[in-house]
Short mmCIF file of C-alpha atoms and ligand atoms in Angstrom, two decimals:
data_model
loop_
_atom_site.label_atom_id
_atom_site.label_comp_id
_atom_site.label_asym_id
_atom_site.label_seq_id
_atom_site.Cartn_x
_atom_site.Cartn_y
_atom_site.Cartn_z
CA UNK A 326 -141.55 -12.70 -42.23
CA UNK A 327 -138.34 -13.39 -42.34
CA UNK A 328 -138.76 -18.01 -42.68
CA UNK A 329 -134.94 -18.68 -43.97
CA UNK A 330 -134.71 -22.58 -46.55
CA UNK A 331 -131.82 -23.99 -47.54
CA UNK A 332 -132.68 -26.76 -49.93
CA UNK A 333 -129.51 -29.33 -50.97
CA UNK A 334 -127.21 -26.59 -50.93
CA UNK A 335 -123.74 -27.25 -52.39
CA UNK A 336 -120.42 -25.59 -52.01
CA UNK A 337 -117.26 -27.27 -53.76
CA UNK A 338 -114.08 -25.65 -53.23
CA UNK A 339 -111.78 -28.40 -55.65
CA UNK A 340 -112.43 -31.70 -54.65
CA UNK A 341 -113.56 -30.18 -50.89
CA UNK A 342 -117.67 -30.41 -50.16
CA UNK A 343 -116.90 -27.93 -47.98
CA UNK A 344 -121.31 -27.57 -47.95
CA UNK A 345 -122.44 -31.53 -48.95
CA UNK A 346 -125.88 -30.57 -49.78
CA UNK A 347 -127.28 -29.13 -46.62
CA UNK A 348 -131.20 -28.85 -46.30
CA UNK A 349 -132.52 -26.50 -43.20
CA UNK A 350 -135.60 -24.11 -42.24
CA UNK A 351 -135.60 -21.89 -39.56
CA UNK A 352 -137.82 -19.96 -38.72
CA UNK A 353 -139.15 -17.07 -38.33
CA UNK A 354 -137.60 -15.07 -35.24
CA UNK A 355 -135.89 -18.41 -34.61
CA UNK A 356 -132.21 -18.48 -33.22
CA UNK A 357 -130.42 -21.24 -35.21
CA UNK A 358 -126.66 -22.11 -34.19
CA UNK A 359 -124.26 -23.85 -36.99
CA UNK A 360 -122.13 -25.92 -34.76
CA UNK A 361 -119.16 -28.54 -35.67
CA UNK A 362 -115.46 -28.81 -35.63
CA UNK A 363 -113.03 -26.84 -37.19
CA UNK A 364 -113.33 -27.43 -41.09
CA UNK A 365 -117.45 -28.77 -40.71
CA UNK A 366 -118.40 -26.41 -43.32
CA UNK A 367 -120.50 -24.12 -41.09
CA UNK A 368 -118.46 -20.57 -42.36
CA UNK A 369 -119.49 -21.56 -46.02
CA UNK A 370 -122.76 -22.14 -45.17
CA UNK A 371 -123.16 -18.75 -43.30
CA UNK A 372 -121.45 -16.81 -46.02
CA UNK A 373 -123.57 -18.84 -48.65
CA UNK A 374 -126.67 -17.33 -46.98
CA UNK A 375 -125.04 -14.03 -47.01
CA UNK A 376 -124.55 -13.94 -50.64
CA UNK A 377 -120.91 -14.04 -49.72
CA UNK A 378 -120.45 -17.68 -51.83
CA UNK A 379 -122.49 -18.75 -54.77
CA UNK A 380 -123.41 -22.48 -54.04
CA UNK A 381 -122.73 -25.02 -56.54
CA UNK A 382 -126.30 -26.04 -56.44
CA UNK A 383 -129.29 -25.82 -54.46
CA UNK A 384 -131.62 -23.01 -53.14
CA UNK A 385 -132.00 -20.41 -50.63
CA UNK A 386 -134.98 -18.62 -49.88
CA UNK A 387 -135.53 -15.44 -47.18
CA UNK A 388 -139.20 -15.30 -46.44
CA UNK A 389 -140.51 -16.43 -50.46
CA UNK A 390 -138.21 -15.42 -52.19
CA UNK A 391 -135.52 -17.09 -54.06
CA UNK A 392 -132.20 -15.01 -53.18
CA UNK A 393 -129.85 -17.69 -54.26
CA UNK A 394 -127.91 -15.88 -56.87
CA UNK A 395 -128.89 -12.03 -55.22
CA UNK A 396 -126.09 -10.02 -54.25
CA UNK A 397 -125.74 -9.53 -50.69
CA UNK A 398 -127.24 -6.43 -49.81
CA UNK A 399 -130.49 -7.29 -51.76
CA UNK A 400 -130.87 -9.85 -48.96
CA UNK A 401 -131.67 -7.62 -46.08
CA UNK A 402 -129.26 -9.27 -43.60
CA UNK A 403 -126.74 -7.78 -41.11
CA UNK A 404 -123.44 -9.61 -40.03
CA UNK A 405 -120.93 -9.23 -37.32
CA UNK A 406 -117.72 -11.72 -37.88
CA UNK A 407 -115.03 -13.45 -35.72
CA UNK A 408 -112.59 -10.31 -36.66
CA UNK A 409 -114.48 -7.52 -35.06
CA UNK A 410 -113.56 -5.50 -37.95
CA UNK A 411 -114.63 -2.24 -36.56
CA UNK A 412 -113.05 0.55 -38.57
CA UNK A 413 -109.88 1.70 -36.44
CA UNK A 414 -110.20 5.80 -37.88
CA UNK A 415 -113.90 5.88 -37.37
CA UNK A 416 -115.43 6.73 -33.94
CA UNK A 417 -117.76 4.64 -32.08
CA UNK A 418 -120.39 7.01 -33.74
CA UNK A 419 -119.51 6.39 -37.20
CA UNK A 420 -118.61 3.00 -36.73
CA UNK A 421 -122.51 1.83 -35.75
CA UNK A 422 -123.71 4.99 -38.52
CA UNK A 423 -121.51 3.30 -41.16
CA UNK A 424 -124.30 1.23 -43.06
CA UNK A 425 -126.75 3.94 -42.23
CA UNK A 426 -124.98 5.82 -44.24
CA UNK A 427 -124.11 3.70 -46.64
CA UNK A 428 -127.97 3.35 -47.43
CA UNK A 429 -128.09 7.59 -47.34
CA UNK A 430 -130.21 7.52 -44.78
CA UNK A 431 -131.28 11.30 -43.17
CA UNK A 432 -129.32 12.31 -40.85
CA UNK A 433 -132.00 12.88 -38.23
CA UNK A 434 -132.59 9.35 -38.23
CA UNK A 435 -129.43 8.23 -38.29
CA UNK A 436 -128.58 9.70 -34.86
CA UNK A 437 -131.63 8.51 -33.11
CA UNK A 438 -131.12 4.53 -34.22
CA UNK A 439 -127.29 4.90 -33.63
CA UNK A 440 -128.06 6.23 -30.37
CA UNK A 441 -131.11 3.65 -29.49
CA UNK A 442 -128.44 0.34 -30.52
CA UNK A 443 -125.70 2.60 -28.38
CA UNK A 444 -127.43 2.43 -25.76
CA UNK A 445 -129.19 -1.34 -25.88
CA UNK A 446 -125.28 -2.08 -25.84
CA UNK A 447 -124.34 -0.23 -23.25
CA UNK A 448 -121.56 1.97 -25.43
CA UNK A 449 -123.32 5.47 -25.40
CA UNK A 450 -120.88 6.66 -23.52
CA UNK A 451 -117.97 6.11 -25.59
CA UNK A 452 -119.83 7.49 -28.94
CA UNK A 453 -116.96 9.83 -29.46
CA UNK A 454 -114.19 7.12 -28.74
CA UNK A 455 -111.97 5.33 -31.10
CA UNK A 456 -112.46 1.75 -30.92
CA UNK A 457 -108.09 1.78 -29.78
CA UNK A 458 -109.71 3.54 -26.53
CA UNK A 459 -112.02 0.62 -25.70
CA UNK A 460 -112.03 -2.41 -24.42
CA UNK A 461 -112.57 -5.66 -26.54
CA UNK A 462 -115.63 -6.69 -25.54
CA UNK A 463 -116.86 -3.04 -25.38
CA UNK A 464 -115.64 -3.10 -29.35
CA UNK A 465 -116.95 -6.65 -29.68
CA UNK A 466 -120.13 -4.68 -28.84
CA UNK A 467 -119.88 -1.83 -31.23
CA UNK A 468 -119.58 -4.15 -34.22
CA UNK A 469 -122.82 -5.88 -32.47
CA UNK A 470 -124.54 -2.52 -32.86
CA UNK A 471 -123.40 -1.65 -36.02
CA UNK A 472 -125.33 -4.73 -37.34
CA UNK A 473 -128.45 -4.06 -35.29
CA UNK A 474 -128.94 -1.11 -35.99
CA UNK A 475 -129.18 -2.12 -39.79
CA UNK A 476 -132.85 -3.57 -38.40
CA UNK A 477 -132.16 -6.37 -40.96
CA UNK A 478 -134.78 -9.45 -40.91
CA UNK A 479 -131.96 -11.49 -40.68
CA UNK A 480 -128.95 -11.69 -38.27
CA UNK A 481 -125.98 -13.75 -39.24
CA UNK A 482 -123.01 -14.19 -37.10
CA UNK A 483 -119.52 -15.86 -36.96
CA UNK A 484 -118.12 -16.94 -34.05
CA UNK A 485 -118.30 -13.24 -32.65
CA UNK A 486 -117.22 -14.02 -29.01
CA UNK A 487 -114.39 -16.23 -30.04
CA UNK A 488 -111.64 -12.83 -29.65
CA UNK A 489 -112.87 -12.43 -25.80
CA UNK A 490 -111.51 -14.16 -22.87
CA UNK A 491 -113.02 -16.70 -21.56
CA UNK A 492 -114.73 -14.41 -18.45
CA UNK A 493 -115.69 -11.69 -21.17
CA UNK A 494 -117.10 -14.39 -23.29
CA UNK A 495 -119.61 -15.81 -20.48
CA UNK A 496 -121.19 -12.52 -19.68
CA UNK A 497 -121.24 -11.35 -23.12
CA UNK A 498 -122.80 -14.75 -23.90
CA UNK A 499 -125.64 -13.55 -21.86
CA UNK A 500 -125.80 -10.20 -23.04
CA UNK A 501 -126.12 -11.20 -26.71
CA UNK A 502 -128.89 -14.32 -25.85
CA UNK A 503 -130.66 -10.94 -23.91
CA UNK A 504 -130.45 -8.45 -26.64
CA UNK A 505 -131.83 -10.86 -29.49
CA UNK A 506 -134.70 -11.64 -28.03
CA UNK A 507 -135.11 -8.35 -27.82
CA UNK A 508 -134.59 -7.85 -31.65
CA UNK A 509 -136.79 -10.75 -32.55
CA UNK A 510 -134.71 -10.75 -35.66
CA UNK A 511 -133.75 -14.32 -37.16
CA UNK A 512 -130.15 -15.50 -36.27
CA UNK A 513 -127.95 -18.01 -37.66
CA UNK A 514 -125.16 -18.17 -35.55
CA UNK A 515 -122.09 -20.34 -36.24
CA UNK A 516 -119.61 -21.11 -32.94
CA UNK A 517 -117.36 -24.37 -32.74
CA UNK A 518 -118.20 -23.74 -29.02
CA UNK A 519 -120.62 -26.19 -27.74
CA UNK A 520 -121.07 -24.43 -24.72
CA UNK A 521 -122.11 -21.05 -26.42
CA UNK A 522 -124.95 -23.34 -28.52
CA UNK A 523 -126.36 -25.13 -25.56
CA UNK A 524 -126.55 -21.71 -23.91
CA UNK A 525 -128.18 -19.33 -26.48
CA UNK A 526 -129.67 -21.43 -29.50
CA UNK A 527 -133.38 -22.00 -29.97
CA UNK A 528 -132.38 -24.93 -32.26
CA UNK A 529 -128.79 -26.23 -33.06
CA UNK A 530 -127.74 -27.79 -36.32
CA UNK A 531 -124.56 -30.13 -35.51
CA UNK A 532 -122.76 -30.15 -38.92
CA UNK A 533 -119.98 -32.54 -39.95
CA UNK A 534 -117.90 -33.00 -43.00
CA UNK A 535 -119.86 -30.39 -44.75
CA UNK A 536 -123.25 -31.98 -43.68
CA UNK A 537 -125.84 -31.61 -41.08
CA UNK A 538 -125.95 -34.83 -38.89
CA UNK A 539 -128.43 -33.32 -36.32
CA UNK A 540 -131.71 -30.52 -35.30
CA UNK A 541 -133.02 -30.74 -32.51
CA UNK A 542 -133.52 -28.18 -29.37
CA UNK A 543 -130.22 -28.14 -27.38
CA UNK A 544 -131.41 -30.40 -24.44
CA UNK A 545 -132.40 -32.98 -26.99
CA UNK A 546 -128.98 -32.41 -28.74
CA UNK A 547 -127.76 -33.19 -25.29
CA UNK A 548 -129.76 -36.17 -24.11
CA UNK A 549 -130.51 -37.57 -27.20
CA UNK A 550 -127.42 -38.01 -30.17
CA UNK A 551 -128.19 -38.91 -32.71
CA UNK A 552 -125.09 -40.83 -33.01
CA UNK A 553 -121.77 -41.25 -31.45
CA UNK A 554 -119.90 -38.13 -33.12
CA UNK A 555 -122.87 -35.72 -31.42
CA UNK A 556 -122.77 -36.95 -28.29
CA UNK A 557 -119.42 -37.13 -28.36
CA UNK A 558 -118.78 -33.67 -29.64
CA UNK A 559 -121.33 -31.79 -26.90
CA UNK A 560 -121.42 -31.97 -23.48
CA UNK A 561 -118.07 -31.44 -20.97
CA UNK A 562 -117.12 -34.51 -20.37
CA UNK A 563 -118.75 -36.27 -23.41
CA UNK A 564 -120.94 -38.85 -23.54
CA UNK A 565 -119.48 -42.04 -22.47
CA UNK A 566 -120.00 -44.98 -24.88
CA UNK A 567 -119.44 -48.27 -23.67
CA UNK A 568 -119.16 -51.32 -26.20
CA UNK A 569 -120.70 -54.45 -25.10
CA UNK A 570 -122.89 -57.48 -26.73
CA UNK A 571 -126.71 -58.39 -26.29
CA UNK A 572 -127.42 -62.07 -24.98
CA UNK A 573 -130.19 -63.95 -23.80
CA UNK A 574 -130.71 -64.34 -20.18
CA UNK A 575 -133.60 -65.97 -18.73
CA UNK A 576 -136.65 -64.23 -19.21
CA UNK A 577 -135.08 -60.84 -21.21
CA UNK A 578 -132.15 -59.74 -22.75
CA UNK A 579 -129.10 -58.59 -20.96
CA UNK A 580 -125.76 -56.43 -21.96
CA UNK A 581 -122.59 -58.36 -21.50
CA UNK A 582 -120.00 -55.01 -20.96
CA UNK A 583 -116.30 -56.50 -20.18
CA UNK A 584 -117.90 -59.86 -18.88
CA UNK A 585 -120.81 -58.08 -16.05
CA UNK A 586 -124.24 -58.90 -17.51
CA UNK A 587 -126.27 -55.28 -17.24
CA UNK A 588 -130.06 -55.38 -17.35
CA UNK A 589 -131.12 -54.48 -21.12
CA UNK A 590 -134.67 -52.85 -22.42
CA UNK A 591 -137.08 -55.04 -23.91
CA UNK A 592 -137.21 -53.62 -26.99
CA UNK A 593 -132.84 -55.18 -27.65
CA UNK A 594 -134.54 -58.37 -27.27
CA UNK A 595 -134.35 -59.13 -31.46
CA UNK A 596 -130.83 -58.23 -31.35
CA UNK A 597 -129.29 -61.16 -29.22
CA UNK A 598 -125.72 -61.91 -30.47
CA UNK A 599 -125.21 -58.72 -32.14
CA UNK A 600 -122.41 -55.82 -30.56
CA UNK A 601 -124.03 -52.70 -29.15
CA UNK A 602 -122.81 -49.97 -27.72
CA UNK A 603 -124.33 -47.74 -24.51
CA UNK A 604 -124.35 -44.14 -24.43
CA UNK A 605 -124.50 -42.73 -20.67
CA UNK A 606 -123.73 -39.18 -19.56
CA UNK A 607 -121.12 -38.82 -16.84
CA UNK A 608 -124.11 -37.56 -13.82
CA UNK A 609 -126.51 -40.39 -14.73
CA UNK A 610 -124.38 -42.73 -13.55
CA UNK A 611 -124.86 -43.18 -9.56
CA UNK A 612 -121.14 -44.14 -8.05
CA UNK A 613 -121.23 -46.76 -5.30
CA UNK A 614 -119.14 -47.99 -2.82
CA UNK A 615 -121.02 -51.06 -2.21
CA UNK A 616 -121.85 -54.00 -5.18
CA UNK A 617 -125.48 -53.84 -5.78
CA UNK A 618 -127.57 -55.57 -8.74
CA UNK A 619 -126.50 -54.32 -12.13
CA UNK A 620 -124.05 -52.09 -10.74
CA UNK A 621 -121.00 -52.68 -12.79
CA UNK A 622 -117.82 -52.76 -11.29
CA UNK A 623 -115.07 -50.47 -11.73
CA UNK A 624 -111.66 -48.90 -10.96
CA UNK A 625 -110.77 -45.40 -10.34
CA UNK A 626 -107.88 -44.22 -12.86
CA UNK A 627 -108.06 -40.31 -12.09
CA UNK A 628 -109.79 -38.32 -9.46
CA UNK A 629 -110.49 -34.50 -10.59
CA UNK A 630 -111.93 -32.06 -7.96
CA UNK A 631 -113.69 -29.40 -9.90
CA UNK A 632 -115.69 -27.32 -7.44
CA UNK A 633 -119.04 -28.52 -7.30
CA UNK A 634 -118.53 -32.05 -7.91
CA UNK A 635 -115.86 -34.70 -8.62
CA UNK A 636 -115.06 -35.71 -12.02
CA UNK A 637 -114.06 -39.40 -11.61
CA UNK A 638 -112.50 -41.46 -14.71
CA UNK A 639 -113.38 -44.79 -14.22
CA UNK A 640 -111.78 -48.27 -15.81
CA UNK A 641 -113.99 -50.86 -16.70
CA UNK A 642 -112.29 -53.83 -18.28
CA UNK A 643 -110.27 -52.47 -21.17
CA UNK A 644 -112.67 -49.58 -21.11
CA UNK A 645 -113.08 -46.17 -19.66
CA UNK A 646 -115.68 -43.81 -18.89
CA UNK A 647 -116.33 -40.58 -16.49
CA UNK A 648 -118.74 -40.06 -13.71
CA UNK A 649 -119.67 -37.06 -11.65
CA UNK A 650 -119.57 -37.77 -7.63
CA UNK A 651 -120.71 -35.14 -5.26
CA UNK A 652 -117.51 -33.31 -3.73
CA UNK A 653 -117.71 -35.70 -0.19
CA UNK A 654 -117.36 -38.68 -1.97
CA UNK A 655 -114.64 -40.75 -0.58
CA UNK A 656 -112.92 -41.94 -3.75
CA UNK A 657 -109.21 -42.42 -3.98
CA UNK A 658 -106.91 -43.88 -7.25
CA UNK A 659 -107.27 -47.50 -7.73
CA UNK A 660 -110.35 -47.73 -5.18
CA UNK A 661 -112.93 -50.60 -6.21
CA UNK A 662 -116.27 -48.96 -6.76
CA UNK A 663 -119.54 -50.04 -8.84
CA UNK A 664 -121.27 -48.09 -11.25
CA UNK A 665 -125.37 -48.10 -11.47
CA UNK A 666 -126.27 -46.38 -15.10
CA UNK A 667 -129.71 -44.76 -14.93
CA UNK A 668 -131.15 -46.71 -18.35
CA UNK A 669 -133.78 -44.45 -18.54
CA UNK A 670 -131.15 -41.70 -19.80
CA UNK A 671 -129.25 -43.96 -21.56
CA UNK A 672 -129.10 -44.17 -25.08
CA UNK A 673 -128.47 -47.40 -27.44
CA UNK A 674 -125.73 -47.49 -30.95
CA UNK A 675 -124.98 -49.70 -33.20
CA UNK A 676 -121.20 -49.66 -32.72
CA UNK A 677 -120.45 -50.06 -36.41
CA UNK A 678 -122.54 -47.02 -37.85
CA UNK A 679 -122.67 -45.23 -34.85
CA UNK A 680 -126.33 -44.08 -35.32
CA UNK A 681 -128.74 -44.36 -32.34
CA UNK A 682 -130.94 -47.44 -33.00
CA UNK A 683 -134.39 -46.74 -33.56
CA UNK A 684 -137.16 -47.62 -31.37
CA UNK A 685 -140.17 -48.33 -33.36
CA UNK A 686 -142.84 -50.05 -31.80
CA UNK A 687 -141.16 -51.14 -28.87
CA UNK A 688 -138.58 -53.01 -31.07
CA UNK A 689 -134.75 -51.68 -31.47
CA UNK A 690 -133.49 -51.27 -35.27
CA UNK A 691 -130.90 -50.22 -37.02
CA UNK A 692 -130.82 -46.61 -38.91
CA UNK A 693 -130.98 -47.82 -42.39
P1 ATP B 1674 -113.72 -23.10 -38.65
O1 ATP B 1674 -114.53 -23.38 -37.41
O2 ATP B 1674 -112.30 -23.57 -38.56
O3 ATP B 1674 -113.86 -21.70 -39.16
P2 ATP B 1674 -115.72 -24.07 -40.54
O4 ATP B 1674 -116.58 -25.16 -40.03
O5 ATP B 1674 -116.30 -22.70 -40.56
O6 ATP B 1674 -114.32 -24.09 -39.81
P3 ATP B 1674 -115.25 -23.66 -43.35
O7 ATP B 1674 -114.41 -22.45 -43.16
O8 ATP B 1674 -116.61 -23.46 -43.87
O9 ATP B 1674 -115.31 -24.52 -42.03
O10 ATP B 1674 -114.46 -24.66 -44.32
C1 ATP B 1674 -115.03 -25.88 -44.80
C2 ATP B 1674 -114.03 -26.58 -45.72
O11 ATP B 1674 -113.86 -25.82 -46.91
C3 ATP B 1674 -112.64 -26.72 -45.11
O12 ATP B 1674 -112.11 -27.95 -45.54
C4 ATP B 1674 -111.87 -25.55 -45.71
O13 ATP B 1674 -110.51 -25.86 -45.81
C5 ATP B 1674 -112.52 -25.42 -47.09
N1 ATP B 1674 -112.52 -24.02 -47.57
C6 ATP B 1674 -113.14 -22.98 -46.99
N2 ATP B 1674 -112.97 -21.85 -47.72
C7 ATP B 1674 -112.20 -22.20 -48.79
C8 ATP B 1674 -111.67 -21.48 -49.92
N3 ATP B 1674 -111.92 -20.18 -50.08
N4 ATP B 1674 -110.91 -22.18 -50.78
C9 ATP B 1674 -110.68 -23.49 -50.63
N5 ATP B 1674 -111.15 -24.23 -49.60
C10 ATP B 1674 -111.90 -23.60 -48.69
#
């Protein structure tokens, strides 16, 4: 059982927080990706878990046990980093053997695991290679077997596709999501790669500034921010956020964006006169080339072909946003066109936090 619990974990480097007191459980098995920008805090965290960095203050527990201050190879973990770092005079062999050894394992067994995670990785052939004779992602794969073989509990890794090129990175992507469900080992994976966490995480933790601003299964990531910096951060094109004001109208409420009145749930009702902002992904937006009720009118700035659709960045008043169009769509610069949101994927922020609102009971709230 291999349950990992960070409780208000610290790190201070100076005045930094580069960890602001980050609480987290995952679970057993579980495949947990650390994702945020460059400087989030999410290599502190991983190397606080490794026993790599003493925190500052707050816990960390493998399974029961309290292994905050236990050196690191008390703590029954394997890592594979960024840097490859496979040993350049070692063969392939030797390379995956090396912690084997290390433990003085017999040498019976240390063939037959260094030839089972050989071959789950698909580099049995090259056992008697340097890593100079391979290529990188076959050594991107050795350094993946040299920690699997270790059949540690826990699996922590650092950005280890970020040295491959961008093909090499895609099907490795899918190798690795393969392999550790294979291993059923529990993985805390850290990528500034959004794509890579949608793709292979079982839950994501979106850190920022040190702290963790969201948990959630990736679609939910996805769909639902939690505020404007998540859904902002994941997702190619980002979430578009447009900033408009609740008013009465009639019977309900209503969105004024840029002067066009937009039907508004029931639940905004309380919040006539206040600023709000919507949060729409580019393909729930339907494109028209025809005005229709609460279609929003618009001007095309850029048209981008990209294959299987059109990426389309729209002007809307003094504000922009970007739609999806299938391919035939006849859309040219500065063409008039009218934008229909789908408000049941739509999400609603309060422009000045930049939290989601809540919906309790039907009514919309600020996030205290
Ligand atoms: P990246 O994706 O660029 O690797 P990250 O999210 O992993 O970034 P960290 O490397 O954890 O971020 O760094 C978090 C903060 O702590 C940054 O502001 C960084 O400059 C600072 N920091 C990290 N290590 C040290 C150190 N050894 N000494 C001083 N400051 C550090």
């Amino acid at each position: 059982m291999a349950e990992i619990r960070l409780e208000k974990v610290l790190k201070l480097f100076g005045k930094v927080r580069a960890v602001d007191g980050v609480s987290l459980t995952i679970k057993d098995h579980e495949f947990m990706v650390l994702l945020g920008p460059s400087g989030c805090g999410k290599t502190t965290l991983l190397r606080c878990l490794a026993g790599l960095e003493l925190p500052d203050a707050g816990k960390i527990y493998i399974g029961d046990r309290d292994v905050t201050d236990w050196e690191p190879r008390r703590r029954n973990l394997a890592m594979v980093f960024q840097s490859y770092a496979v040993f350049p005079h070692l063969t392939v062999f030797d390379n995956i053997a090396f912690g084997l050894k290390m433990q003085k394992r017999p040498k019976s067994e240390i063939e037959t695991r260094v030839k089972q995670a050989a071959t789950m990785l698909e580099v049995e052939p090259y056992l008697e290679r340097h890593p100079a004779q391979l290529s990188g992602g076959q050594r991107q794969r050795v350094a993946v077997a040299r920690a699997l073989v270790m059949n540690a509990q826990v699996l922590l890794m650092d950005e280890p596709l970020s040295n491959l090129d961008a093909l090499l990175r895609i099907q490795m992507r899918a190798e690795l999501k393969r392999l550790l469900q294979e291993v059923q080992a529990t993985t805390v994976y850290v990528t500034h790669d959004q794509v890579e966490a949608l793709s292979m995480g079982d839950r994501i933790a979106v850190m920022r500034s040190g702290r963790i601003v969201q948990v959630d299964e990736p679609m939910k990531v996805y769909s639902e921010p939690e505020d404007i910096f998540v859904g902002g951060f994941i997702g190619n094109p980002p979430m578009n956020f447009l900033k408009g004001k609740v008013e009465q109208n009639g019977a309900g409420p209503v969105i004024n964006i840029e002067g066009q009145h937009l039907p508004a749930p029931p639940a905004l009702s309380h919040m006539v006169g206040q600023p709000v902002t919507l949060g729409i992904r580019a393909e729930n937006v339907q494109t028209l080339n025809t005005p229709q009720d609460g279609a929003i009118p618009a001007r095309v700035l850029v048209v981008e072909p990209l294959g299987s659709h059109l990426l389309l960045t729209m002007q809307v008043g003094d504000q922009s946003l970007k739609v999806t169009t299938p391919t035939d769509f006849p859309a040219q610069t500065d063409d008039r066109l009218w934008l229909q949101p789908d408000y049941g994927k739509a999400r609603w922020l309060d422009p000045e936090s930049g939290s989601a609102l809540l919906m309790d009971g039907g009514e919309a709230r600020r996030a205290s």
